[in-house]
Amino acid sequence: MNSASREPHGRWNTFNRQGSRVTGNSVKLSLLLPAGIIGTNCSEKLEMSDLSALTAALLEFRDARDWRQFHTLRNLITSLNLEAAELLELTQWKNDVEIEALASDPQGAEALRDECADILLYLLLIADTAGIDLVEAARAKLEKNAVKYPVEKAYGSRAKYTELA
């Protein structure tokens, strides 16, 4: 069974029952959704083959709750920053050793995962609202950074590109 979702620019993507987009670039992701979140009657592991499929699941989750009305670009950007602050809060009053230990502590690792997921989900909503292809934007930014920070000048340096000799 296939379903379709509209991208911001009016192009339609087709998704199979597992939530995988039939065409396009892939970034491997997996998502385990409890029953009812995206209209299934039982727990089902959905293979998310790319960011578009994850975005489609997120939009379905949002729209089922009539939350689109609250998701202006400004509100989404604000919310992303609030979630980033919650990630930062996990490091408050901790030294570097304690912060590194968060990932190996079950509660700390769960908190890190949850905050990173919240940030990713808001980023996907922002990109959808603004019509940004995140994979292409990241690829383009890496290319810009490669020009700003050539290996021969930036290797091992923390200097900003304007300070590289």
CSV table of C-alpha atoms in Angstrom, one decimal:
chain,number,residue,atom,x,y,z
A,1,MET,CA,0.0,0.0,0.0
A,2,ASN,CA,1.4,3.4,-1.0
A,3,SER,CA,0.6,6.9,0.3
A,4,ALA,CA,1.6,10.3,-1.0
A,5,SER,CA,2.7,13.5,0.7
A,6,ARG,CA,3.2,16.9,-0.8
A,7,GLU,CA,6.5,18.7,-0.5
A,8,PRO,CA,6.5,22.5,0.1
A,9,HIS,CA,7.1,23.2,-3.6
A,10,GLY,CA,4.1,21.1,-4.7
A,11,ARG,CA,6.0,18.0,-5.8
A,12,TRP,CA,4.5,14.7,-4.6
A,13,ASN,CA,6.5,11.9,-3.1
A,14,THR,CA,5.3,8.3,-2.9
A,15,PHE,CA,5.9,6.3,0.3
A,16,ASN,CA,5.4,2.6,0.7
A,17,ARG,CA,3.7,1.0,3.8
A,18,GLN,CA,7.0,1.0,5.7
A,19,GLY,CA,7.3,4.8,5.3
A,20,SER,CA,10.1,4.6,2.7
A,21,ARG,CA,10.1,7.0,-0.1
A,22,VAL,CA,10.1,5.2,-3.4
A,23,THR,CA,12.6,7.5,-5.2
A,24,GLY,CA,15.3,9.9,-4.1
A,25,ASN,CA,18.5,10.2,-2.1
A,26,SER,CA,18.7,8.0,1.0
A,27,VAL,CA,20.0,8.6,4.5
A,28,LYS,CA,19.4,5.5,6.6
A,29,LEU,CA,17.2,6.0,9.7
A,30,SER,CA,15.0,3.7,11.7
A,31,LEU,CA,12.0,4.7,13.7
A,32,LEU,CA,10.0,2.6,16.1
A,33,LEU,CA,6.5,4.1,16.5
A,34,PRO,CA,4.0,3.0,19.1
A,35,ALA,CA,0.5,2.0,17.8
A,36,GLY,CA,-1.7,4.8,16.7
A,37,ILE,CA,1.0,7.5,16.1
A,38,ILE,CA,0.8,7.3,12.3
A,39,GLY,CA,-2.5,5.3,11.9
A,40,THR,CA,-1.3,1.7,12.6
A,41,ASN,CA,-3.3,-0.5,14.9
A,42,CYS,CA,-0.2,-2.3,16.3
A,43,SER,CA,3.4,-1.6,17.0
A,44,GLU,CA,5.3,-1.6,13.8
A,45,LYS,CA,9.0,-0.9,13.0
A,46,LEU,CA,9.1,1.6,10.1
A,47,GLU,CA,12.2,1.7,8.1
A,48,MET,CA,12.9,5.4,7.4
A,49,SER,CA,15.1,5.3,4.3
A,50,ASP,CA,15.6,9.1,4.2
A,51,LEU,CA,14.8,12.4,5.8
A,52,SER,CA,11.7,12.8,3.6
A,53,ALA,CA,10.1,9.7,5.0
A,54,LEU,CA,10.9,10.8,8.6
A,55,THR,CA,9.4,14.3,7.7
A,56,ALA,CA,6.3,12.6,6.3
A,57,ALA,CA,5.8,10.7,9.5
A,58,LEU,CA,6.3,13.8,11.6
A,59,LEU,CA,3.9,15.8,9.5
A,60,GLU,CA,1.3,13.1,9.9
A,61,PHE,CA,1.8,13.1,13.6
A,62,ARG,CA,1.5,16.9,13.7
A,63,ASP,CA,-1.5,17.1,11.5
A,64,ALA,CA,-3.4,14.3,13.4
A,65,ARG,CA,-3.3,16.7,16.4
A,66,ASP,CA,-4.1,19.9,14.5
A,67,TRP,CA,-0.8,21.5,15.5
A,68,ARG,CA,0.0,23.0,12.1
A,69,GLN,CA,-1.8,26.1,13.2
A,70,PHE,CA,1.0,26.7,15.8
A,71,HIS,CA,3.9,25.9,13.5
A,72,THR,CA,4.8,29.2,12.0
A,73,LEU,CA,8.4,29.6,10.9
A,74,ARG,CA,9.1,31.9,13.8
A,75,ASN,CA,7.5,29.5,16.4
A,76,LEU,CA,9.4,26.6,15.0
A,77,ILE,CA,12.8,28.4,15.1
A,78,THR,CA,12.1,29.5,18.6
A,79,SER,CA,11.1,26.0,19.6
A,80,LEU,CA,14.3,24.5,18.1
A,81,ASN,CA,16.3,27.0,20.1
A,82,LEU,CA,14.5,26.1,23.3
A,83,GLU,CA,15.2,22.4,22.7
A,84,ALA,CA,18.8,23.2,22.0
A,85,ALA,CA,18.9,25.0,25.4
A,86,GLU,CA,17.5,21.8,27.0
A,87,LEU,CA,20.4,19.9,25.4
A,88,LEU,CA,22.8,22.5,26.8
A,89,GLU,CA,21.2,22.3,30.2
A,90,LEU,CA,22.3,18.6,30.4
A,91,THR,CA,25.9,20.0,30.6
A,92,GLN,CA,25.2,22.8,33.2
A,93,TRP,CA,27.5,22.7,36.2
A,94,LYS,CA,29.4,19.7,34.9
A,95,ASN,CA,33.0,19.3,34.0
A,96,ASP,CA,34.2,17.8,30.7
A,97,VAL,CA,34.6,14.3,32.3
A,98,GLU,CA,31.0,14.3,33.6
A,99,ILE,CA,29.7,15.5,30.3
A,100,GLU,CA,31.6,12.7,28.4
A,101,ALA,CA,30.1,10.2,30.9
A,102,LEU,CA,26.5,11.2,30.0
A,103,ALA,CA,26.6,8.9,26.9
A,104,SER,CA,27.5,5.8,28.9
A,105,ASP,CA,24.9,6.4,31.7
A,106,PRO,CA,21.5,5.0,30.7
A,107,GLN,CA,19.6,8.0,32.0
A,108,GLY,CA,22.1,10.5,30.6
A,109,ALA,CA,22.1,8.7,27.2
A,110,GLU,CA,18.3,8.7,27.1
A,111,ALA,CA,18.2,12.4,27.9
A,112,LEU,CA,20.8,13.1,25.2
A,113,ARG,CA,18.9,11.0,22.6
A,114,ASP,CA,15.6,12.7,23.5
A,115,GLU,CA,17.0,16.2,23.2
A,116,CYS,CA,18.8,15.5,20.0
A,117,ALA,CA,15.6,13.9,18.6
A,118,ASP,CA,13.6,17.0,19.6
A,119,ILE,CA,16.1,19.2,17.8
A,120,LEU,CA,16.1,17.1,14.7
A,121,LEU,CA,12.3,17.0,14.6
A,122,TYR,CA,12.0,20.8,14.8
A,123,LEU,CA,14.8,21.2,12.2
A,124,LEU,CA,12.8,18.9,9.9
A,125,LEU,CA,9.7,21.0,10.5
A,126,ILE,CA,11.6,24.2,9.8
A,127,ALA,CA,13.1,22.8,6.6
A,128,ASP,CA,9.6,21.6,5.4
A,129,THR,CA,8.1,25.0,6.2
A,130,ALA,CA,10.9,26.9,4.5
A,131,GLY,CA,11.2,24.6,1.5
A,132,ILE,CA,14.8,23.6,2.3
A,133,ASP,CA,16.3,20.3,1.2
A,134,LEU,CA,18.4,19.5,4.2
A,135,VAL,CA,20.6,17.0,2.5
A,136,GLU,CA,21.4,19.3,-0.4
A,137,ALA,CA,21.9,22.3,2.0
A,138,ALA,CA,24.3,20.3,4.2
A,139,ARG,CA,26.2,19.1,1.1
A,140,ALA,CA,26.5,22.7,-0.2
A,141,LYS,CA,27.6,24.0,3.2
A,142,LEU,CA,30.3,21.3,3.4
A,143,GLU,CA,31.6,22.5,0.0
A,144,LYS,CA,31.6,26.1,1.2
A,145,ASN,CA,33.5,25.1,4.3
A,146,ALA,CA,36.0,23.1,2.3
A,147,VAL,CA,36.9,26.4,0.5
A,148,LYS,CA,37.0,28.4,3.7
A,149,TYR,CA,39.0,25.8,5.6
A,150,PRO,CA,41.5,24.1,3.2
A,151,VAL,CA,43.2,21.1,4.9
A,152,GLU,CA,46.6,22.5,4.3
A,153,LYS,CA,45.7,25.7,6.3
A,154,ALA,CA,43.1,24.4,8.8
A,155,TYR,CA,44.6,21.1,9.8
A,156,GLY,CA,44.8,21.0,13.6
A,157,SER,CA,43.8,24.6,13.9
A,158,ARG,CA,40.9,26.1,15.8
A,159,ALA,CA,41.3,29.4,14.1
A,160,LYS,CA,38.4,30.9,12.2
A,161,TYR,CA,38.8,31.0,8.4
A,162,THR,CA,39.5,34.7,8.4
A,163,GLU,CA,42.5,34.1,10.7
A,164,LEU,CA,44.1,31.2,8.7
A,165,ALA,CA,47.4,32.2,7.2
